[in-house]
Amino acid sequence: MNKERDSETTFKEDSQPNDEVVPYSDDETEDELEDQGPAVEPAQNRVNRESEERRETFRKECTWQVKANDRSFHEQPHFVNTKFFCIKESKYASNAIKTYKYNAFTFLPMNLFEQFKRAANFYFLVLLILQAIPQITTLAWYTTLVPLLMVLGITAIKDLVDDVARHKMDKEINNRTCEVIKDGRFKVTKWKDIQVGDVIRLKKNDFIPADILLLSSSEPNSLCYVETAELDGETNLKFKMALEATHQYLQRESSLATFDGFVECEEPNNRLDKFTGTLFWRSMSFPLDADKILLRGCVIRNTDFCHGLVIFAGADTKIMKNSGKTRFKRTKIDYLMNYMVYTIFVLLSLIASGLAIGHAYWEAQVGNYSWYLYDGEDSAPSYRGFLNFWGYIIVLNTMVPISLYVSVEVIRLGQSYFINWDLQMYYPEKDTPAKARTTTLNEQLGQIHYIFSDKTGTLTQNIMTFKKCCINGQIYGDHRDASQHNHSKIEPVDFSWNVHADGKFVFYDHYLIEQIQSGKEPEVRQFFFLLAICHTVMVDKIDGQLNYQAASPDEGALVNAARNFGFAFLARTQNTITISELGTEKTYNVLAILDFNSDRKRMSIIVKTPEGSIRLYCKGADTVIYERLHQTNPSKQETQDALDVFASETLRTLCLCYKEIEEKEFEEWNKKFMAASVASANRDEALDKVYEEIEKDLILLGATAIEDKLQDGVPETISKLAKADIKIWVLTGDKKETAENIGFACELLTEDTTICYGEDINALLNTRVENQENRGGVYAKFAPPVHEPFFPPGGNRALIITGSWLNEILLEKKTSTTKILRLKFPRTEEERRFRTQSKRRLEAKKEQRQKDFVDLACECSAVICCRVTPKQKAMVVDLVKRYKKAITLAIGDGANDVNMIKTAHIGVGISGQEGMQAVMSSDYSFAQFRYLQRLLLVHGRWSYIRMCKFLRYFFYKNFAFTLVHFWYSFFNGYSAQTAYEDWFITLYNVLYSSLPVLLMGLLDQDVSDKLSLRFPGLYTVGQRDLLFNYKRFFVSLLHGVLTSMILFFIPLGAYLQTVGQDGEAPSDYQSFAVTIASALVITVNFQIGLDTSYWTFVNAFSIFGSIALYFGIMFDFHSAGIHVLFPSAFQFTGTASNALRQPYIWLTIILTVAVCLLPVIAIRFLSMTIWPSESDKIQKHRKRLKAEEQWKRRPNVFRRGASSRRSAYAFSHQRGYADLISTGRSIRKKRAPLDEIIAEGNAEYRRTVES
């Protein structure tokens, strides 16, 4: 037992999952884990260990080498890999992005190859070859060639249009420009021509073309501010900073042109938050990390210009590595349709075999003894039967409808255009329409079970709004006038008295303005002064207007609110901060900034007023602030009650407090602070300890309430999707409290929801494992699996789990292994077998654990996964796909959602707000989350219903058409003689019955769009596959068989003993064929009229037009003129005019059509009367239900003590800019503008050339 326990991978039990941090990066390996201490090593393994360590050391070396301004270095032979035979490819990717599939030379062969990979297309190619063999064919070759060419042509044109669009998008991106050092000068270069090792210049608002090492910038200390919306959907700025050496020496063009630095770093990977490398330059080495790398897809902001060295280009960039594998997506109906086509192949083979055997028997019994049937060939009956087998394969080939796939593609294309043209999904503010970026998944939109949504930028606008506050126990923010009287309708506050107001801020409590201006309560002014001074926001002026740049939008919202209420933050230096207090400017000395981190959950600033007093101002989460308050705080309970009210309204809260500090006390504390600031080890812990000493005995001022503004219509959309039995899971990188707060705001969670957290889930799953082990035994594997629910029935439950707990529960947590397991080469066969068994046991345990987790999560009404990485998002989607076999949809807006979007059956990108990376990888895109309900409940449901109706009818009409040959074979010696004219067989699916069914597939709707949205329960038919499945397929098959029997046997009975009006018998084969064909065309076109729910002029015209077109073409093809021109191709001369002038024939056709349709009408009537579906009921009362029901937001239920779900800290997920401010690195010094630097560089270059 000890041996087994030592040899297996063991989890780090001592490290409890941390809810505050995002778990390890996606590509991290065990080699990157820190050693936990010396392990006991068996003596016999020492030799193997030493050789293994040598291999480990070599593998850990940085193998990606970049030489600045030296393209020839990267073209050396050892950087070139052999890709395929003699085709070689550089290790370094070019910067050109390629998403297209074809070019001018490869389009035709590749497209034809892809099309013939479809079983049906290849089958018809084989049929065409068979039809060229005279001994086999019973049909003209053109009966297959014409439809096949149409199918291949239409599909090829559609693929070409899609690929041309991809070419245009690639060309647009690849042809963007930036400046690159070439021949000693900066020259404008296209993105596609940038290579690894190039030195480039970027300007403000430029997109970054590759992953580059920041060398210098126009900002102090070569800071560079970037917006990462393309990567993570966040619009707040993040800063990067160059090395001191490159900042000092690489500012001018000449020095950048001669820069010859050499970088060794990690290979390309998908870790957005990590980078490890070394710069070797001027005989020195400089360590590189992620803070010095600018990633492709980000945008340069608030930085006039910057210079960088290209490290990774094109497909090697981190944003492209995060894109995940592009998966070819097909719908559930596609797979089902293929299986049904295979079923038809089997039926066709069985029927052809039976008829071939029948022909061999008939030849032996009748054909060989009938002198008038002798054809001059003395073949054996078995050989004739063999030839007839292939003859019947050809004759009955229309059982497999050749035009099925192309018709499906046309319908999907039309439905995609309807989505693009839907004005109710158009967002005018950003001029962004909905876009179906694929045409192959529309009907699957009507079958969604699970939606996986990002939060930031998808559910929310990523805009924080100051809504309410509590000052000295008094709540402000309601709709009331200056006299404290509440009004339901009131004008917003006029801030025109404030010269610094931004003009966009909206507030309705006039009483708060009265309090600020009157100064009756000093705490009110003190409150907003604290907001204006306690922060790490940067400020600059654009066109005379203040422009704030905050580490997070929360903090920006607080400073902006203070600005509008008369306390405007104007400027800061390393040691001072300037505030406008109701028009009076004052400058305060900043003595210390105590920055935020996820453990402290607060930040403080210590300032010295112009009067000489020292004060500490602090803001933070109520859970940490209340522990540090002075015992005598009169408004403590009132503020606590206000926090509960704010929490019930799903607002993000923050407590504000201050403290007077004596000069002596500060001096003593400052000594400790300075000592901790320069500590060489554990500096952060030392600083936190010093911060604790001063942040105590605080006086509470009040609390702020910020709204993380949801997009319009999010609660309504989630409510309707829930009624449609669609479960919504939120997957976000945000912290737990924030995600939980948004869950309540969008009504995914309610006050009566029981929330389960990671530790609860872990305990439940461990209990389940113990129960399974207790039930185990010798016969356990033979016992049927027991499906026990994790929760008792009833009750509304939700699951909130962090990424760290997710790894812990799913056994994805980073592992440490014993030395035995680290050995790659087992010494004996027994060791190898033992290790393999151990690995299998671990994999089985992991798989069972994942399945249990999915079962448990699916019992909850809502699931929120927070602090998750892009890889974890995709993993959660994949687990539900794998273990629930459910149709999934993922929706997001940033590059961190791309993997999830590609993993789900359907991916939706939010466009117009946070960049285009998610949109480019998505199947559908629009600007607002609320459009999702229309996409699914209207377009998705209609598409599913239309496609199901189309397929059922298509199979029916082809069975009815083809199986007439089967019945006819019993009367022609099983000779593979066709029952119709060849041209009728050719044109039946192409012209005579194609348009009505296409229009039904495009236009039909059981209920209107408004009623579809009002009754989301209608959506469940798609989730349960009720409208198209094997049962429905065999019903269509049976219907087709019965129709074909009626079409054949009624005309046959009518033709047995008949004489026309002129005494002639119209009972010839050609007249019989015309009669059956006419009855068939009328029947199938009237049948689609019965299947149509939504009648338009176009539908009616197509049905009667198809019948008229049939008769028109038939009379033309049966005319003497065309027979004279093509005597061998048109042999039914005069048949139509001769047969159809007989009233008897018309009576036969009418009787046949009536017998086919009347039972269908009767069954439909009984079904709608006795067993009406939900849509039947709504359709019956549609006029009464026409007025759309207005959605009402669920009223807030105030519960005392609701603070347990308050957002613990509103405004930052990482440290702010405090370090930059206190060191002075962010303070702008006067320096030459870009134009002047460029001019100096040009002059220097000319002097160099002249010399």
mmCIF file with all atom_site columns, C-alpha atoms in Angstrom, residues 967-1041:
data_model
loop_
_atom_site.group_PDB
_atom_site.id
_atom_site.type_symbol
_atom_site.label_atom_id
_atom_site.label_alt_id
_atom_site.label_comp_id
_atom_site.label_asym_id
_atom_site.label_entity_id
_atom_site.label_seq_id
_atom_site.pdbx_PDB_ins_code
_atom_site.Cartn_x
_atom_site.Cartn_y
_atom_site.Cartn_z
_atom_site.occupancy
_atom_site.B_iso_or_equiv
_atom_site.pdbx_formal_charge
_atom_site.auth_seq_id
_atom_site.auth_comp_id
_atom_site.auth_asym_id
_atom_site.auth_atom_id
_atom_site.pdbx_PDB_model_num
ATOM 1  C CA . TRP A 1 967  ? -44.877 -0.904 -57.696 1.00 0.00 ? 967  TRP A CA 1
ATOM 2  C CA . TYR A 1 968  ? -44.480 -0.690 -61.460 1.00 0.00 ? 968  TYR A CA 1
ATOM 3  C CA . SER A 1 969  ? -41.729 -3.336 -61.376 1.00 0.00 ? 969  SER A CA 1
ATOM 4  C CA . PHE A 1 970  ? -44.276 -6.025 -60.402 1.00 0.00 ? 970  PHE A CA 1
ATOM 5  C CA . PHE A 1 971  ? -45.964 -5.455 -63.774 1.00 0.00 ? 971  PHE A CA 1
ATOM 6  C CA . ASN A 1 972  ? -42.914 -5.188 -66.046 1.00 0.00 ? 972  ASN A CA 1
ATOM 7  C CA . GLY A 1 973  ? -40.981 -8.318 -65.147 1.00 0.00 ? 973  GLY A CA 1
ATOM 8  C CA . TYR A 1 974  ? -38.722 -6.431 -62.685 1.00 0.00 ? 974  TYR A CA 1
ATOM 9  C CA . SER A 1 975  ? -36.933 -5.061 -65.735 1.00 0.00 ? 975  SER A CA 1
ATOM 10 C CA . ALA A 1 976  ? -35.898 -1.661 -64.234 1.00 0.00 ? 976  ALA A CA 1
ATOM 11 C CA . GLN A 1 977  ? -38.225 0.098  -66.662 1.00 0.00 ? 977  GLN A CA 1
ATOM 12 C CA . THR A 1 978  ? -39.052 3.622  -65.440 1.00 0.00 ? 978  THR A CA 1
ATOM 13 C CA . ALA A 1 979  ? -42.626 4.679  -64.761 1.00 0.00 ? 979  ALA A CA 1
ATOM 14 C CA . TYR A 1 980  ? -42.022 8.260  -65.939 1.00 0.00 ? 980  TYR A CA 1
ATOM 15 C CA . GLU A 1 981  ? -40.502 10.088 -68.859 1.00 0.00 ? 981  GLU A CA 1
ATOM 16 C CA . ASP A 1 982  ? -36.748 10.701 -68.454 1.00 0.00 ? 982  ASP A CA 1
ATOM 17 C CA . TRP A 1 983  ? -37.118 14.486 -68.560 1.00 0.00 ? 983  TRP A CA 1
ATOM 18 C CA . PHE A 1 984  ? -39.743 14.391 -65.819 1.00 0.00 ? 984  PHE A CA 1
ATOM 19 C CA . ILE A 1 985  ? -37.293 12.459 -63.610 1.00 0.00 ? 985  ILE A CA 1
ATOM 20 C CA . THR A 1 986  ? -34.616 15.052 -64.364 1.00 0.00 ? 986  THR A CA 1
ATOM 21 C CA . LEU A 1 987  ? -36.757 18.107 -63.594 1.00 0.00 ? 987  LEU A CA 1
ATOM 22 C CA . TYR A 1 988  ? -38.991 16.830 -60.777 1.00 0.00 ? 988  TYR A CA 1
ATOM 23 C CA . ASN A 1 989  ? -36.677 17.874 -57.898 1.00 0.00 ? 989  ASN A CA 1
ATOM 24 C CA . VAL A 1 990  ? -35.203 20.800 -59.783 1.00 0.00 ? 990  VAL A CA 1
ATOM 25 C CA . LEU A 1 991  ? -38.314 22.646 -61.048 1.00 0.00 ? 991  LEU A CA 1
ATOM 26 C CA . TYR A 1 992  ? -41.640 20.945 -60.388 1.00 0.00 ? 992  TYR A CA 1
ATOM 27 C CA . SER A 1 993  ? -41.467 20.577 -56.589 1.00 0.00 ? 993  SER A CA 1
ATOM 28 C CA . SER A 1 994  ? -38.515 22.674 -55.426 1.00 0.00 ? 994  SER A CA 1
ATOM 29 C CA . LEU A 1 995  ? -39.787 26.258 -55.090 1.00 0.00 ? 995  LEU A CA 1
ATOM 30 C CA . PRO A 1 996  ? -42.751 25.701 -52.703 1.00 0.00 ? 996  PRO A CA 1
ATOM 31 C CA . VAL A 1 997  ? -40.680 23.667 -50.267 1.00 0.00 ? 997  VAL A CA 1
ATOM 32 C CA . LEU A 1 998  ? -37.829 26.204 -50.401 1.00 0.00 ? 998  LEU A CA 1
ATOM 33 C CA . LEU A 1 999  ? -40.235 29.042 -49.621 1.00 0.00 ? 999  LEU A CA 1
ATOM 34 C CA . MET A 1 1000 ? -41.734 27.076 -46.752 1.00 0.00 ? 1000 MET A CA 1
ATOM 35 C CA . GLY A 1 1001 ? -38.218 26.532 -45.412 1.00 0.00 ? 1001 GLY A CA 1
ATOM 36 C CA . LEU A 1 1002 ? -37.572 30.263 -45.683 1.00 0.00 ? 1002 LEU A CA 1
ATOM 37 C CA . LEU A 1 1003 ? -40.849 31.962 -44.757 1.00 0.00 ? 1003 LEU A CA 1
ATOM 38 C CA . ASP A 1 1004 ? -43.056 29.635 -42.709 1.00 0.00 ? 1004 ASP A CA 1
ATOM 39 C CA . GLN A 1 1005 ? -43.901 30.522 -39.098 1.00 0.00 ? 1005 GLN A CA 1
ATOM 40 C CA . ASP A 1 1006 ? -46.366 28.877 -36.766 1.00 0.00 ? 1006 ASP A CA 1
ATOM 41 C CA . VAL A 1 1007 ? -46.843 31.998 -34.599 1.00 0.00 ? 1007 VAL A CA 1
ATOM 42 C CA . SER A 1 1008 ? -45.641 35.597 -34.947 1.00 0.00 ? 1008 SER A CA 1
ATOM 43 C CA . ASP A 1 1009 ? -42.385 36.915 -33.530 1.00 0.00 ? 1009 ASP A CA 1
ATOM 44 C CA . LYS A 1 1010 ? -44.209 38.797 -30.769 1.00 0.00 ? 1010 LYS A CA 1
ATOM 45 C CA . LEU A 1 1011 ? -46.060 35.685 -29.642 1.00 0.00 ? 1011 LEU A CA 1
ATOM 46 C CA . SER A 1 1012 ? -42.838 33.660 -29.847 1.00 0.00 ? 1012 SER A CA 1
ATOM 47 C CA . LEU A 1 1013 ? -41.277 36.086 -27.370 1.00 0.00 ? 1013 LEU A CA 1
ATOM 48 C CA . ARG A 1 1014 ? -44.385 36.212 -25.177 1.00 0.00 ? 1014 ARG A CA 1
ATOM 49 C CA . PHE A 1 1015 ? -44.588 32.412 -24.872 1.00 0.00 ? 1015 PHE A CA 1
ATOM 50 C CA . PRO A 1 1016 ? -41.002 31.164 -24.433 1.00 0.00 ? 1016 PRO A CA 1
ATOM 51 C CA . GLY A 1 1017 ? -42.349 27.690 -23.597 1.00 0.00 ? 1017 GLY A CA 1
ATOM 52 C CA . LEU A 1 1018 ? -42.856 27.145 -27.336 1.00 0.00 ? 1018 LEU A CA 1
ATOM 53 C CA . TYR A 1 1019 ? -39.069 26.829 -27.596 1.00 0.00 ? 1019 TYR A CA 1
ATOM 54 C CA . THR A 1 1020 ? -38.920 23.441 -25.841 1.00 0.00 ? 1020 THR A CA 1
ATOM 55 C CA . VAL A 1 1021 ? -39.976 21.445 -28.928 1.00 0.00 ? 1021 VAL A CA 1
ATOM 56 C CA . GLY A 1 1022 ? -36.516 22.009 -30.397 1.00 0.00 ? 1022 GLY A CA 1
ATOM 57 C CA . GLN A 1 1023 ? -34.721 21.042 -27.189 1.00 0.00 ? 1023 GLN A CA 1
ATOM 58 C CA . ARG A 1 1024 ? -36.631 17.743 -27.102 1.00 0.00 ? 1024 ARG A CA 1
ATOM 59 C CA . ASP A 1 1025 ? -36.123 17.023 -30.849 1.00 0.00 ? 1025 ASP A CA 1
ATOM 60 C CA . LEU A 1 1026 ? -39.862 16.580 -31.302 1.00 0.00 ? 1026 LEU A CA 1
ATOM 61 C CA . LEU A 1 1027 ? -40.208 17.782 -34.894 1.00 0.00 ? 1027 LEU A CA 1
ATOM 62 C CA . PHE A 1 1028 ? -37.499 15.744 -36.603 1.00 0.00 ? 1028 PHE A CA 1
ATOM 63 C CA . ASN A 1 1029 ? -36.251 12.395 -35.400 1.00 0.00 ? 1029 ASN A CA 1
ATOM 64 C CA . TYR A 1 1030 ? -36.232 8.776  -36.564 1.00 0.00 ? 1030 TYR A CA 1
ATOM 65 C CA . LYS A 1 1031 ? -39.902 8.356  -35.668 1.00 0.00 ? 1031 LYS A CA 1
ATOM 66 C CA . ARG A 1 1032 ? -40.836 11.365 -37.800 1.00 0.00 ? 1032 ARG A CA 1
ATOM 67 C CA . PHE A 1 1033 ? -38.590 10.057 -40.576 1.00 0.00 ? 1033 PHE A CA 1
ATOM 68 C CA . PHE A 1 1034 ? -40.352 6.696  -40.699 1.00 0.00 ? 1034 PHE A CA 1
ATOM 69 C CA . VAL A 1 1035 ? -43.757 8.442  -40.597 1.00 0.00 ? 1035 VAL A CA 1
ATOM 70 C CA . SER A 1 1036 ? -42.659 10.405 -43.691 1.00 0.00 ? 1036 SER A CA 1
ATOM 71 C CA . LEU A 1 1037 ? -41.438 7.149  -45.246 1.00 0.00 ? 1037 LEU A CA 1
ATOM 72 C CA . LEU A 1 1038 ? -44.785 5.446  -44.556 1.00 0.00 ? 1038 LEU A CA 1
ATOM 73 C CA . HIS A 1 1039 ? -46.689 8.461  -45.880 1.00 0.00 ? 1039 HIS A CA 1
ATOM 74 C CA . GLY A 1 1040 ? -44.567 8.392  -49.050 1.00 0.00 ? 1040 GLY A CA 1
ATOM 75 C CA . VAL A 1 1041 ? -45.110 4.642  -49.499 1.00 0.00 ? 1041 VAL A CA 1
#
